């Protein structure tokens, strides 16, 4: 057996196994045997299947960031448009891997397991949002400012999860309804940071209401 496989090659082989078999390999030993890889070589890259699954979603995030870094126009965007661009790019990456994402996340039996598989993505995305320098109204108390920063961080993650769920259930051609949802939800999120909120909230609410009515 060989012991030279890159982390990306092992990841790709694992994703293919899950897509073809519909479940995890029986064990790391069985997976490595089929891959003609020494088991110890697997552990040089991943401590477990759970760690590998976390790395998959982080890889989707990293690929999105690499694509954005190549976009010269993106560098000139303000925080809101950078976030919108991230969403569009991230969901294009997910679309290229939709079968795996559906398999990995549509596990209604264990929501905590699903959230655990997204933990590395959450960390990377949180650092990205923090780096956007999103402006909010200044508050006079230091502790309140810390709470506000933490709330912004958590609400941004909740918004990404909400958009992910919308995309998983989207059956429109080329997921065009998700594109509409991204723009409306990000615009609403930024509107909530200032005084002019009602129109954006109403617009998003109307869109979600129409989607619910039309889906019945």
mmCIF file of C-alpha atoms in Angstrom:
data_model
loop_
_atom_site.group_PDB
_atom_site.id
_atom_site.type_symbol
_atom_site.label_atom_id
_atom_site.label_comp_id
_atom_site.label_asym_id
_atom_site.label_seq_id
_atom_site.Cartn_x
_atom_site.Cartn_y
_atom_site.Cartn_z
ATOM 1 C CA UNK A 1 0.000 0.000 0.000
ATOM 2 C CA UNK A 2 1.111 3.550 -0.671
ATOM 3 C CA UNK A 3 1.307 6.271 1.920
ATOM 4 C CA UNK A 4 1.392 9.326 -0.332
ATOM 5 C CA UNK A 5 -1.983 10.953 -0.822
ATOM 6 C CA UNK A 6 -2.672 14.644 -0.428
ATOM 7 C CA UNK A 7 -5.376 15.819 1.941
ATOM 8 C CA UNK A 8 -7.374 16.949 -1.114
ATOM 9 C CA UNK A 9 -7.119 13.498 -2.710
ATOM 10 C CA UNK A 10 -8.296 11.810 0.475
ATOM 11 C CA UNK A 11 -11.136 14.310 0.784
ATOM 12 C CA UNK A 12 -12.228 13.732 -2.808
ATOM 13 C CA UNK A 13 -12.145 9.963 -2.343
ATOM 14 C CA UNK A 14 -14.229 10.249 0.832
ATOM 15 C CA UNK A 15 -16.827 12.457 -0.869
ATOM 16 C CA UNK A 16 -17.046 10.028 -3.782
ATOM 17 C CA UNK A 17 -17.503 7.101 -1.403
ATOM 18 C CA UNK A 18 -20.368 8.803 0.395
ATOM 19 C CA UNK A 19 -22.031 9.771 -2.876
ATOM 20 C CA UNK A 20 -21.743 6.274 -4.303
ATOM 21 C CA UNK A 21 -22.549 4.306 -1.138
ATOM 22 C CA UNK A 22 -24.854 6.785 0.590
ATOM 23 C CA UNK A 23 -23.056 6.450 3.917
ATOM 24 C CA UNK A 24 -19.681 6.700 5.609
ATOM 25 C CA UNK A 25 -17.133 3.924 5.100
ATOM 26 C CA UNK A 26 -17.401 1.202 7.729
ATOM 27 C CA UNK A 27 -14.079 2.272 9.221
ATOM 28 C CA UNK A 28 -10.935 4.230 8.450
ATOM 29 C CA UNK A 29 -9.244 0.890 7.858
ATOM 30 C CA UNK A 30 -11.833 -0.142 5.244
ATOM 31 C CA UNK A 31 -11.677 3.251 3.555
ATOM 32 C CA UNK A 32 -7.883 3.178 3.352
ATOM 33 C CA UNK A 33 -7.895 -0.403 2.067
ATOM 34 C CA UNK A 34 -10.179 0.589 -0.822
ATOM 35 C CA UNK A 35 -7.990 3.621 -1.444
ATOM 36 C CA UNK A 36 -4.833 1.478 -1.288
ATOM 37 C CA UNK A 37 -3.529 3.789 1.398
ATOM 38 C CA UNK A 38 -1.864 2.943 4.673
ATOM 39 C CA UNK A 39 -4.148 3.809 7.577
ATOM 40 C CA UNK A 40 -1.421 5.822 9.284
ATOM 41 C CA UNK A 41 -1.232 8.041 6.189
ATOM 42 C CA UNK A 42 -4.893 8.975 6.632
ATOM 43 C CA UNK A 43 -4.250 10.165 10.164
ATOM 44 C CA UNK A 44 -1.479 12.454 8.996
ATOM 45 C CA UNK A 45 -4.203 14.604 7.469
ATOM 46 C CA UNK A 46 -7.403 13.852 9.409
ATOM 47 C CA UNK A 47 -7.965 12.552 12.908
ATOM 48 C CA UNK A 48 -11.341 11.030 12.072
ATOM 49 C CA UNK A 49 -14.151 11.014 9.522
ATOM 50 C CA UNK A 50 -15.778 13.771 11.566
ATOM 51 C CA UNK A 51 -12.682 15.950 11.167
ATOM 52 C CA UNK A 52 -12.645 15.232 7.436
ATOM 53 C CA UNK A 53 -16.310 16.242 7.094
ATOM 54 C CA UNK A 54 -15.585 19.537 8.831
ATOM 55 C CA UNK A 55 -12.684 20.088 6.437
ATOM 56 C CA UNK A 56 -14.946 19.569 3.413
ATOM 57 C CA UNK A 57 -17.143 22.562 4.246
ATOM 58 C CA UNK A 58 -14.130 24.643 5.200
ATOM 59 C CA UNK A 59 -12.655 23.759 1.793
ATOM 60 C CA UNK A 60 -15.810 25.097 0.119
ATOM 61 C CA UNK A 61 -15.308 28.348 2.039
ATOM 62 C CA UNK A 62 -11.595 28.523 1.180
ATOM 63 C CA UNK A 63 -12.327 27.942 -2.509
ATOM 64 C CA UNK A 64 -14.864 30.783 -2.426
ATOM 65 C CA UNK A 65 -12.336 33.124 -0.850
ATOM 66 C CA UNK A 66 -9.726 32.189 -3.464
ATOM 67 C CA UNK A 67 -12.177 33.005 -6.252
ATOM 68 C CA UNK A 68 -13.042 36.353 -4.657
ATOM 69 C CA UNK A 69 -9.359 37.199 -4.279
ATOM 70 C CA UNK A 70 -8.999 36.848 -8.051
ATOM 71 C CA UNK A 71 -11.816 39.335 -8.662
ATOM 72 C CA UNK A 72 -10.379 42.853 -8.945
ATOM 73 C CA UNK A 73 -13.818 44.477 -8.741
ATOM 74 C CA UNK A 74 -14.530 42.705 -5.447
ATOM 75 C CA UNK A 75 -11.608 44.534 -3.806
ATOM 76 C CA UNK A 76 -13.361 47.867 -4.450
ATOM 77 C CA UNK A 77 -16.724 46.842 -3.005
ATOM 78 C CA UNK A 78 -18.085 48.148 0.289
ATOM 79 C CA UNK A 79 -18.870 45.701 3.099
ATOM 80 C CA UNK A 80 -22.426 44.964 1.975
ATOM 81 C CA UNK A 81 -21.526 44.240 -1.638
ATOM 82 C CA UNK A 82 -18.522 42.167 -0.570
ATOM 83 C CA UNK A 83 -20.866 40.039 1.523
ATOM 84 C CA UNK A 84 -23.326 39.679 -1.346
ATOM 85 C CA UNK A 85 -20.456 38.693 -3.651
ATOM 86 C CA UNK A 86 -19.316 36.138 -1.083
ATOM 87 C CA UNK A 87 -22.785 34.614 -0.910
ATOM 88 C CA UNK A 88 -23.095 34.317 -4.679
ATOM 89 C CA UNK A 89 -19.622 32.783 -4.941
ATOM 90 C CA UNK A 90 -20.074 30.425 -2.000
ATOM 91 C CA UNK A 91 -23.354 29.076 -3.316
ATOM 92 C CA UNK A 92 -21.860 28.581 -6.774
ATOM 93 C CA UNK A 93 -19.204 26.412 -5.114
ATOM 94 C CA UNK A 94 -21.918 24.547 -3.213
ATOM 95 C CA UNK A 95 -23.909 24.092 -6.423
ATOM 96 C CA UNK A 96 -20.938 22.298 -7.987
ATOM 97 C CA UNK A 97 -21.048 19.935 -4.985
ATOM 98 C CA UNK A 98 -24.809 19.926 -4.343
ATOM 99 C CA UNK A 99 -25.245 16.154 -4.226
ATOM 100 C CA UNK A 100 -22.686 15.874 -1.438
ATOM 101 C CA UNK A 101 -24.080 18.865 0.459
ATOM 102 C CA UNK A 102 -27.606 17.423 0.303
ATOM 103 C CA UNK A 103 -26.346 14.081 1.562
ATOM 104 C CA UNK A 104 -24.274 15.632 4.351
ATOM 105 C CA UNK A 105 -26.807 18.169 5.630
ATOM 106 C CA UNK A 106 -30.215 16.611 5.074
ATOM 107 C CA UNK A 107 -29.773 14.318 8.071
ATOM 108 C CA UNK A 108 -32.892 15.098 10.069
ATOM 109 C CA UNK A 109 -32.002 12.479 12.659
ATOM 110 C CA UNK A 110 -29.035 14.343 14.099
ATOM 111 C CA UNK A 111 -29.042 18.141 13.789
ATOM 112 C CA UNK A 112 -26.170 18.480 16.268
ATOM 113 C CA UNK A 113 -24.024 16.290 14.038
ATOM 114 C CA UNK A 114 -24.879 18.506 11.085
ATOM 115 C CA UNK A 115 -23.922 21.654 12.990
ATOM 116 C CA UNK A 116 -20.690 20.011 14.123
ATOM 117 C CA UNK A 117 -19.740 19.354 10.506
ATOM 118 C CA UNK A 118 -20.091 23.094 9.849
ATOM 119 C CA UNK A 119 -17.971 24.258 12.800
ATOM 120 C CA UNK A 120 -14.795 24.935 10.773
ATOM 121 C CA UNK A 121 -16.869 26.800 8.211
ATOM 122 C CA UNK A 122 -18.418 28.865 11.021
ATOM 123 C CA UNK A 123 -15.001 29.851 12.341
ATOM 124 C CA UNK A 124 -13.680 30.861 8.911
ATOM 125 C CA UNK A 125 -16.854 32.736 8.010
ATOM 126 C CA UNK A 126 -16.874 34.549 11.346
ATOM 127 C CA UNK A 127 -13.324 35.751 10.784
ATOM 128 C CA UNK A 128 -14.311 36.884 7.304
ATOM 129 C CA UNK A 129 -17.295 38.877 8.595
ATOM 130 C CA UNK A 130 -15.146 40.449 11.315
ATOM 131 C CA UNK A 131 -12.688 41.555 8.638
ATOM 132 C CA UNK A 132 -15.346 43.313 6.585
ATOM 133 C CA UNK A 133 -15.420 46.229 9.007
ATOM 134 C CA UNK A 134 -19.213 46.428 9.033
ATOM 135 C CA UNK A 135 -20.242 49.746 10.543
ATOM 136 C CA UNK A 136 -22.869 49.828 13.262
ATOM 137 C CA UNK A 137 -24.200 52.594 15.449
ATOM 138 C CA UNK A 138 -21.752 53.352 18.251
ATOM 139 C CA UNK A 139 -22.909 52.682 21.783
ATOM 140 C CA UNK A 140 -21.411 54.465 24.808
ATOM 141 C CA UNK A 141 -20.800 51.471 27.061
ATOM 142 C CA UNK A 142 -17.850 49.129 26.452
ATOM 143 C CA UNK A 143 -19.698 45.991 27.585
ATOM 144 C CA UNK A 144 -22.632 46.820 25.320
ATOM 145 C CA UNK A 145 -20.199 47.216 22.412
ATOM 146 C CA UNK A 146 -18.809 43.740 23.105
ATOM 147 C CA UNK A 147 -22.310 42.271 23.169
ATOM 148 C CA UNK A 148 -23.123 44.081 19.935
ATOM 149 C CA UNK A 149 -20.028 42.698 18.213
ATOM 150 C CA UNK A 150 -20.863 39.181 19.380
ATOM 151 C CA UNK A 151 -24.468 39.592 18.244
ATOM 152 C CA UNK A 152 -23.327 40.734 14.799
ATOM 153 C CA UNK A 153 -21.071 37.700 14.568
ATOM 154 C CA UNK A 154 -23.824 35.257 15.568
ATOM 155 C CA UNK A 155 -26.531 36.894 13.479
ATOM 156 C CA UNK A 156 -24.288 36.730 10.408
ATOM 157 C CA UNK A 157 -23.828 32.996 10.986
ATOM 158 C CA UNK A 158 -27.554 32.489 11.518
ATOM 159 C CA UNK A 159 -28.222 34.308 8.263
ATOM 160 C CA UNK A 160 -25.820 32.032 6.383
ATOM 161 C CA UNK A 161 -27.492 28.945 7.874
ATOM 162 C CA UNK A 162 -30.916 30.303 6.963
ATOM 163 C CA UNK A 163 -29.777 30.939 3.386
ATOM 164 C CA UNK A 164 -28.257 27.468 3.223
ATOM 165 C CA UNK A 165 -31.555 25.927 4.296
ATOM 166 C CA UNK A 166 -33.412 28.007 1.692
ATOM 167 C CA UNK A 167 -30.978 26.814 -1.009
ATOM 168 C CA UNK A 168 -31.324 23.164 0.043
ATOM 169 C CA UNK A 169 -35.079 23.426 -0.470
ATOM 170 C CA UNK A 170 -34.916 25.588 -3.611
ATOM 171 C CA UNK A 171 -36.176 23.792 -6.730
ATOM 172 C CA UNK A 172 -36.203 26.799 -9.078
ATOM 173 C CA UNK A 173 -34.138 26.675 -12.314
ATOM 174 C CA UNK A 174 -30.467 27.333 -11.539
ATOM 175 C CA UNK A 175 -31.593 28.172 -7.975
ATOM 176 C CA UNK A 176 -32.583 31.649 -9.099
ATOM 177 C CA UNK A 177 -34.868 32.109 -6.086
ATOM 178 C CA UNK A 178 -31.861 31.678 -3.815
ATOM 179 C CA UNK A 179 -30.138 34.526 -5.685
ATOM 180 C CA UNK A 180 -33.164 36.734 -4.999
ATOM 181 C CA UNK A 181 -33.201 35.671 -1.360
ATOM 182 C CA UNK A 182 -29.489 36.440 -0.944
ATOM 183 C CA UNK A 183 -29.848 40.000 -2.160
ATOM 184 C CA UNK A 184 -32.992 40.696 -0.150
ATOM 185 C CA UNK A 185 -31.706 39.124 3.078
ATOM 186 C CA UNK A 186 -28.297 40.845 2.981
ATOM 187 C CA UNK A 187 -29.915 44.187 2.163
ATOM 188 C CA UNK A 188 -32.296 43.679 5.084
ATOM 189 C CA UNK A 189 -29.473 42.714 7.446
ATOM 190 C CA UNK A 190 -27.577 45.889 6.642
ATOM 191 C CA UNK A 191 -30.739 47.972 6.807
ATOM 192 C CA UNK A 192 -31.265 46.734 10.355
ATOM 193 C CA UNK A 193 -27.993 48.401 11.277
ATOM 194 C CA UNK A 194 -29.459 51.846 10.623
ATOM 195 C CA UNK A 195 -32.751 53.621 10.986
ATOM 196 C CA UNK A 196 -34.293 52.874 7.580
ATOM 197 C CA UNK A 197 -35.500 49.323 8.098
ATOM 198 C CA UNK A 198 -39.213 49.032 7.387
ATOM 199 C CA UNK A 199 -39.140 48.883 3.594
ATOM 200 C CA UNK A 200 -36.445 46.200 3.473
ATOM 201 C CA UNK A 201 -38.101 44.106 6.179
ATOM 202 C CA UNK A 202 -41.435 44.358 4.376
ATOM 203 C CA UNK A 203 -39.824 43.441 1.039
ATOM 204 C CA UNK A 204 -38.157 40.333 2.482
ATOM 205 C CA UNK A 205 -41.325 39.345 4.339
ATOM 206 C CA UNK A 206 -43.415 39.698 1.194
ATOM 207 C CA UNK A 207 -40.964 37.537 -0.760
ATOM 208 C CA UNK A 208 -41.001 34.770 1.859
ATOM 209 C CA UNK A 209 -44.807 34.931 2.094
ATOM 210 C CA UNK A 210 -45.173 34.586 -1.677
ATOM 211 C CA UNK A 211 -42.755 31.656 -1.719
ATOM 212 C CA UNK A 212 -44.758 29.902 1.005
ATOM 213 C CA UNK A 213 -48.057 30.495 -0.803
ATOM 214 C CA UNK A 214 -46.693 29.386 -4.184
ATOM 215 C CA UNK A 215 -45.159 26.227 -2.721
ATOM 216 C CA UNK A 216 -48.502 24.955 -1.414
#
